Coordinates of C-alpha atoms and ligand atoms in Angstrom, one line a residue:
M1 CA 115.0 83.4 90.5
P2 CA 112.7 81.1 92.4
Q3 CA 109.4 80.7 90.6
K4 CA 107.3 81.0 93.8
V5 CA 108.5 84.5 94.4
N6 CA 106.5 87.4 93.0
P7 CA 108.7 90.4 93.6
P8 CA 106.4 93.4 93.7
Y9 CA 108.9 96.1 93.0
L10 CA 110.8 97.1 89.9
L11 CA 113.9 99.2 90.7
F12 CA 116.2 101.5 88.8
D13 CA 119.2 103.5 89.9
V14 CA 120.3 105.7 87.0
G15 CA 123.8 107.2 87.2
G16 CA 125.9 109.1 84.6
T17 CA 127.9 105.9 83.8
D18 CA 125.6 103.0 84.4
I19 CA 122.1 102.0 85.2
K20 CA 121.5 99.4 87.9
S21 CA 118.2 97.6 87.8
A22 CA 116.6 94.8 89.9
L23 CA 113.4 93.4 91.2
S24 CA 112.8 93.3 94.9
D25 CA 110.5 91.4 97.3
D26 CA 108.4 93.1 100.0
A27 CA 111.2 93.3 102.4
G28 CA 113.6 95.0 100.0
N29 CA 115.7 92.0 99.1
L30 CA 117.2 92.6 95.7
L31 CA 116.7 89.9 93.0
G32 CA 118.4 89.7 89.6
I33 CA 120.6 92.8 89.9
R34 CA 121.8 94.0 86.5
R35 CA 124.2 96.8 85.6
V36 CA 124.4 98.2 82.0
P37 CA 126.0 101.4 80.6
T38 CA 123.7 104.4 80.5
R39 CA 122.8 105.2 76.9
H40 CA 124.2 108.6 75.8
G41 CA 123.7 110.8 72.8
T42 CA 119.9 110.2 72.1
P43 CA 118.3 113.3 70.6
D44 CA 115.8 113.5 73.5
P45 CA 117.7 112.4 76.6
A46 CA 114.6 112.0 78.8
A47 CA 112.7 109.9 76.3
G48 CA 115.8 107.9 75.5
L49 CA 116.3 107.1 79.2
I50 CA 112.6 106.0 79.6
D51 CA 113.0 103.8 76.5
Q52 CA 116.1 102.1 77.9
L53 CA 114.4 101.6 81.3
H54 CA 111.4 100.0 79.6
T55 CA 113.6 97.5 77.8
L56 CA 115.5 96.7 81.0
G57 CA 112.3 96.3 83.0
T58 CA 110.7 94.0 80.3
D59 CA 113.9 91.8 80.3
L60 CA 113.8 91.5 84.1
M61 CA 110.1 90.6 84.2
A62 CA 110.6 88.1 81.4
E63 CA 112.8 86.1 83.7
S64 CA 109.8 85.0 85.7
P65 CA 106.3 84.6 84.3
L66 CA 104.9 85.2 87.8
V67 CA 106.3 88.6 88.2
K68 CA 103.7 91.4 88.2
P69 CA 105.3 94.4 89.8
K70 CA 103.0 96.8 91.8
A71 CA 105.3 99.8 91.7
V72 CA 108.5 101.1 90.3
G73 CA 111.3 102.9 92.2
L74 CA 113.3 105.2 90.0
L75 CA 116.4 107.2 91.1
V76 CA 118.3 109.6 88.8
C77 CA 121.4 111.7 89.2
G78 CA 121.7 115.5 88.8
V79 CA 119.4 118.1 90.3
V80 CA 116.1 116.3 91.1
D81 CA 112.8 117.8 92.1
E82 CA 111.3 114.9 94.0
T83 CA 108.1 116.7 95.0
H84 CA 107.1 117.4 91.3
G85 CA 108.8 114.3 89.9
R86 CA 111.1 116.2 87.6
G87 CA 114.7 115.8 86.6
V88 CA 115.6 119.5 86.7
F89 CA 119.1 119.2 85.3
S90 CA 121.7 116.6 84.5
A91 CA 125.1 117.7 83.2
N92 CA 126.0 114.1 82.4
L93 CA 122.7 112.9 80.8
G94 CA 121.5 116.1 79.3
W95 CA 117.9 116.5 80.3
R96 CA 116.4 119.8 81.4
D97 CA 113.2 119.9 83.5
A98 CA 111.9 116.6 82.3
P99 CA 108.8 115.0 83.9
L100 CA 110.6 111.7 84.4
R101 CA 108.2 110.3 87.1
D102 CA 105.1 110.7 84.8
M103 CA 107.0 109.5 81.8
A104 CA 108.1 106.3 83.6
S105 CA 104.6 105.8 85.1
K106 CA 103.1 105.9 81.6
A107 CA 105.7 103.6 80.2
F108 CA 105.2 100.9 82.8
A109 CA 101.5 101.7 83.6
L110 CA 102.5 101.6 87.3
P111 CA 102.9 104.1 90.2
V112 CA 106.5 105.4 90.3
G113 CA 108.4 106.5 93.4
F114 CA 111.0 109.0 92.1
G115 CA 114.1 110.3 93.8
H116 CA 117.6 111.6 93.7
D117 CA 120.3 108.8 93.7
V118 CA 122.5 110.1 96.5
S119 CA 119.6 111.3 98.7
S120 CA 117.8 107.9 98.4
A121 CA 121.0 105.9 98.9
G122 CA 121.5 108.0 102.1
A123 CA 118.0 107.1 103.2
A124 CA 118.8 103.4 102.6
E125 CA 122.0 103.6 104.6
L126 CA 120.1 105.1 107.5
R127 CA 117.4 102.5 107.3
F128 CA 119.3 99.3 106.4
G129 CA 123.1 100.1 106.6
A130 CA 125.3 102.3 108.7
G131 CA 122.4 104.0 110.5
A132 CA 120.8 100.6 111.4
A133 CA 124.1 99.4 112.8
L134 CA 124.1 102.3 115.2
G135 CA 121.0 100.9 116.9
S136 CA 118.8 103.8 117.8
K137 CA 117.2 105.8 115.0
V138 CA 119.6 108.5 113.7
R139 CA 117.6 111.7 113.0
N140 CA 120.4 114.1 112.1
A141 CA 122.8 112.7 109.6
V142 CA 124.9 113.3 106.5
M143 CA 125.8 110.7 103.9
M144 CA 128.9 111.9 101.9
V145 CA 129.7 109.9 98.7
V146 CA 133.3 110.5 98.0
G147 CA 134.2 109.1 94.6
T148 CA 135.1 110.7 91.3
G149 CA 133.2 113.8 92.7
I150 CA 131.6 114.4 96.0
A151 CA 127.8 114.5 96.7
A152 CA 125.9 114.4 99.9
A153 CA 122.5 113.7 101.4
L154 CA 121.4 115.7 104.4
F155 CA 118.9 114.6 107.0
V156 CA 117.6 117.0 109.7
D157 CA 115.2 116.1 112.5
G158 CA 114.4 112.9 110.6
H159 CA 113.7 114.5 107.3
P160 CA 115.7 114.6 104.1
V161 CA 116.7 118.1 103.1
S162 CA 116.1 118.6 99.4
S163 CA 115.4 122.3 98.6
G164 CA 114.0 121.5 95.2
G165 CA 117.0 119.3 94.5
Y166 CA 119.7 121.9 95.1
A167 CA 120.7 120.9 98.7
G168 CA 123.6 118.6 99.5
E169 CA 126.1 119.8 96.8
L170 CA 129.0 119.8 99.3
G171 CA 131.4 118.9 96.5
H172 CA 130.9 122.3 95.0
A173 CA 131.3 124.4 98.1
A174 CA 134.7 126.2 98.3
V175 CA 137.3 125.0 100.8
P176 CA 140.7 126.4 101.6
G177 CA 143.2 125.1 99.1
G178 CA 140.5 124.2 96.6
L179 CA 141.2 124.6 92.9
D180 CA 139.4 125.7 89.7
C181 CA 136.5 123.3 89.2
P182 CA 134.9 122.2 85.9
C183 CA 131.6 123.5 87.3
G184 CA 132.9 127.0 86.8
A185 CA 133.5 127.9 90.4
H186 CA 136.9 128.1 92.2
G187 CA 137.9 126.2 95.3
C188 CA 135.3 123.4 95.2
L189 CA 135.8 120.6 97.8
E190 CA 135.8 117.9 95.1
T191 CA 138.9 119.4 93.4
I192 CA 141.0 118.4 96.4
G193 CA 139.0 116.1 98.6
S194 CA 137.6 113.5 96.2
A195 CA 139.1 110.2 95.2
G196 CA 139.3 111.5 91.7
A197 CA 141.2 114.6 92.8
I198 CA 143.7 112.6 94.9
A199 CA 144.6 110.4 91.9
K200 CA 144.7 113.3 89.5
R201 CA 146.8 115.6 91.7
Y202 CA 149.3 112.9 92.5
A203 CA 149.7 112.1 88.8
H204 CA 150.1 115.8 88.0
A205 CA 152.7 116.3 90.8
T206 CA 154.8 113.2 90.1
G207 CA 154.2 112.4 86.4
R208 CA 153.3 108.9 87.5
Q209 CA 149.9 107.7 86.4
V210 CA 148.0 105.9 89.1
N211 CA 144.9 103.8 89.0
G212 CA 142.8 105.6 91.7
A213 CA 143.3 107.0 95.1
R214 CA 144.1 103.6 96.6
E215 CA 147.5 103.6 94.8
V216 CA 148.2 107.1 96.3
L217 CA 147.5 105.6 99.8
E218 CA 149.8 102.7 99.1
A219 CA 152.5 105.2 98.0
M220 CA 152.0 107.2 101.2
N221 CA 152.3 104.0 103.3
A222 CA 155.6 103.3 101.5
G223 CA 156.9 106.7 102.5
D224 CA 156.2 108.8 99.5
I225 CA 156.2 112.5 100.6
V226 CA 154.1 113.8 97.7
A227 CA 151.4 111.1 98.3
T228 CA 151.4 112.0 102.0
R229 CA 150.9 115.7 101.3
I230 CA 148.1 115.1 98.8
W231 CA 146.3 112.6 101.0
D232 CA 146.6 115.0 104.1
E233 CA 145.3 117.9 102.1
A234 CA 142.2 115.8 101.0
I235 CA 141.5 114.9 104.6
E236 CA 141.9 118.5 105.7
A237 CA 139.5 119.6 103.1
L238 CA 136.9 116.9 103.9
A239 CA 137.2 117.8 107.7
F240 CA 136.7 121.5 106.8
S241 CA 133.5 120.7 105.0
I242 CA 132.2 118.5 107.8
A243 CA 133.1 121.1 110.4
Q244 CA 131.0 123.6 108.5
L245 CA 128.1 121.1 108.7
C246 CA 128.6 120.8 112.4
S247 CA 127.9 124.6 112.7
S248 CA 125.0 124.6 110.3
I249 CA 122.9 121.4 110.6
S250 CA 124.9 119.6 113.2
P251 CA 124.7 115.9 112.2
E252 CA 125.1 113.2 114.8
T253 CA 126.5 110.9 112.2
V254 CA 128.4 111.3 109.0
I255 CA 128.4 108.3 106.8
I256 CA 131.2 108.2 104.3
G257 CA 130.5 106.1 101.1
G258 CA 131.9 106.0 97.6
G259 CA 135.2 104.8 96.3
L260 CA 137.4 106.6 98.9
A261 CA 135.5 105.0 101.8
Q262 CA 137.1 101.7 100.7
S263 CA 140.3 103.0 102.3
G264 CA 138.5 102.4 105.6
E265 CA 140.3 103.5 108.8
A266 CA 143.2 104.9 106.8
L267 CA 140.7 107.6 105.8
L268 CA 138.3 107.7 108.7
G269 CA 140.8 107.7 111.6
P270 CA 142.8 110.8 110.4
L271 CA 139.5 112.4 109.3
R272 CA 138.1 112.1 112.8
L273 CA 141.2 113.7 114.3
A274 CA 141.3 116.5 111.7
L275 CA 137.6 117.3 112.4
R276 CA 138.1 117.2 116.2
K277 CA 140.8 119.9 115.9
K278 CA 138.3 122.2 114.2
L279 CA 135.5 121.9 116.8
S280 CA 135.1 123.5 120.2
Y281 CA 131.7 123.3 121.8
H282 CA 130.1 121.7 118.8
R283 CA 128.5 118.3 118.9
E284 CA 131.1 116.0 117.3
P285 CA 129.5 113.6 114.9
L286 CA 130.3 109.9 114.6
I287 CA 132.1 109.3 111.4
V288 CA 131.3 105.8 110.0
P289 CA 131.7 104.0 106.8
A290 CA 128.7 103.2 104.5
Q291 CA 127.7 99.6 104.6
L292 CA 125.5 98.9 101.6
G293 CA 128.1 99.5 98.9
Q294 CA 126.9 99.5 95.3
D295 CA 123.4 98.3 96.3
A296 CA 122.6 101.4 98.4
G297 CA 120.9 103.1 95.4
L298 CA 118.6 100.1 94.6
R299 CA 117.7 99.8 98.3
G300 CA 116.8 103.5 98.2
A301 CA 114.7 102.9 95.0
Y302 CA 112.9 100.2 97.0
L303 CA 112.0 102.7 99.7
K304 CA 110.6 105.1 97.0
A305 CA 108.7 102.3 95.3
V306 CA 107.0 101.3 98.7
E307 CA 106.1 104.9 99.2
A308 CA 104.5 105.1 95.7
K309 CA 102.5 101.9 96.3
E310 CA 101.2 103.1 99.6
N311 CA 100.3 106.5 98.3
Q312 CA 98.2 105.1 95.5
P313 CA 94.7 106.5 95.5
Ligands
LIG1 ZN1 132.6 122.9 91.4

């Protein structure tokens, strides 16, 4: 890191599998990005997380003696109450109603901007990525992260929709053809429309283990009928879910991110056609790929950190 830079923000994006951390400058350029496995199995999951973040932050700051962060941006997965700074629930990481914002603020002695990982990544896509590429400011949008599961961030009239952290769980809304879901419900979108489901269903139907949805796409391109059926069913399920959104919040843009988005037009082209068939007078959204990739969360954490610095008394 250049010694003249004094990056003012310390950023964390906490997922179930790994924690990404970085410093950033005033403009949101990320410096010294690190990725480490999220520590599991500590007796107090919230305290264990803060402890791990403190170690990571101290290491990052030690890389440059000039670094004196002014604020922290912290994103976590699960159900997140951004208004009150609480991690309400995380199935993966185990906390229940933990005051993570205050705990982090105390650990770093800095203001902390706190948010949900997918919601903030969506805000970053709108500001710096897919939304910025569209030119004019997009006010009604959905970012769908289609990976192992499916999560979404909703924006209506320029505002993120949070509902105490419970909004945007599109992956756990029932769709036709959906299957039993580990969440306890039946028919959830992510049991059929996620990258994880595509790989799993193909392996189950053929007895052939595949390393992700991309291999199913390759099999389909090579003429495999089972792969074609499973891929088509996933697209149909995703289109169903987006069509429901067209009738409820009517996004102008749907940004598709996560592992499945790496299939590019092989996914997006058929998805646009399947959606069009389900709409009549509705406003048809533009379906575009996410652009920030793995860094979307950290860029979202930057937006939260800036907010925290500006709102300081
Ligand atoms: Zn479910």
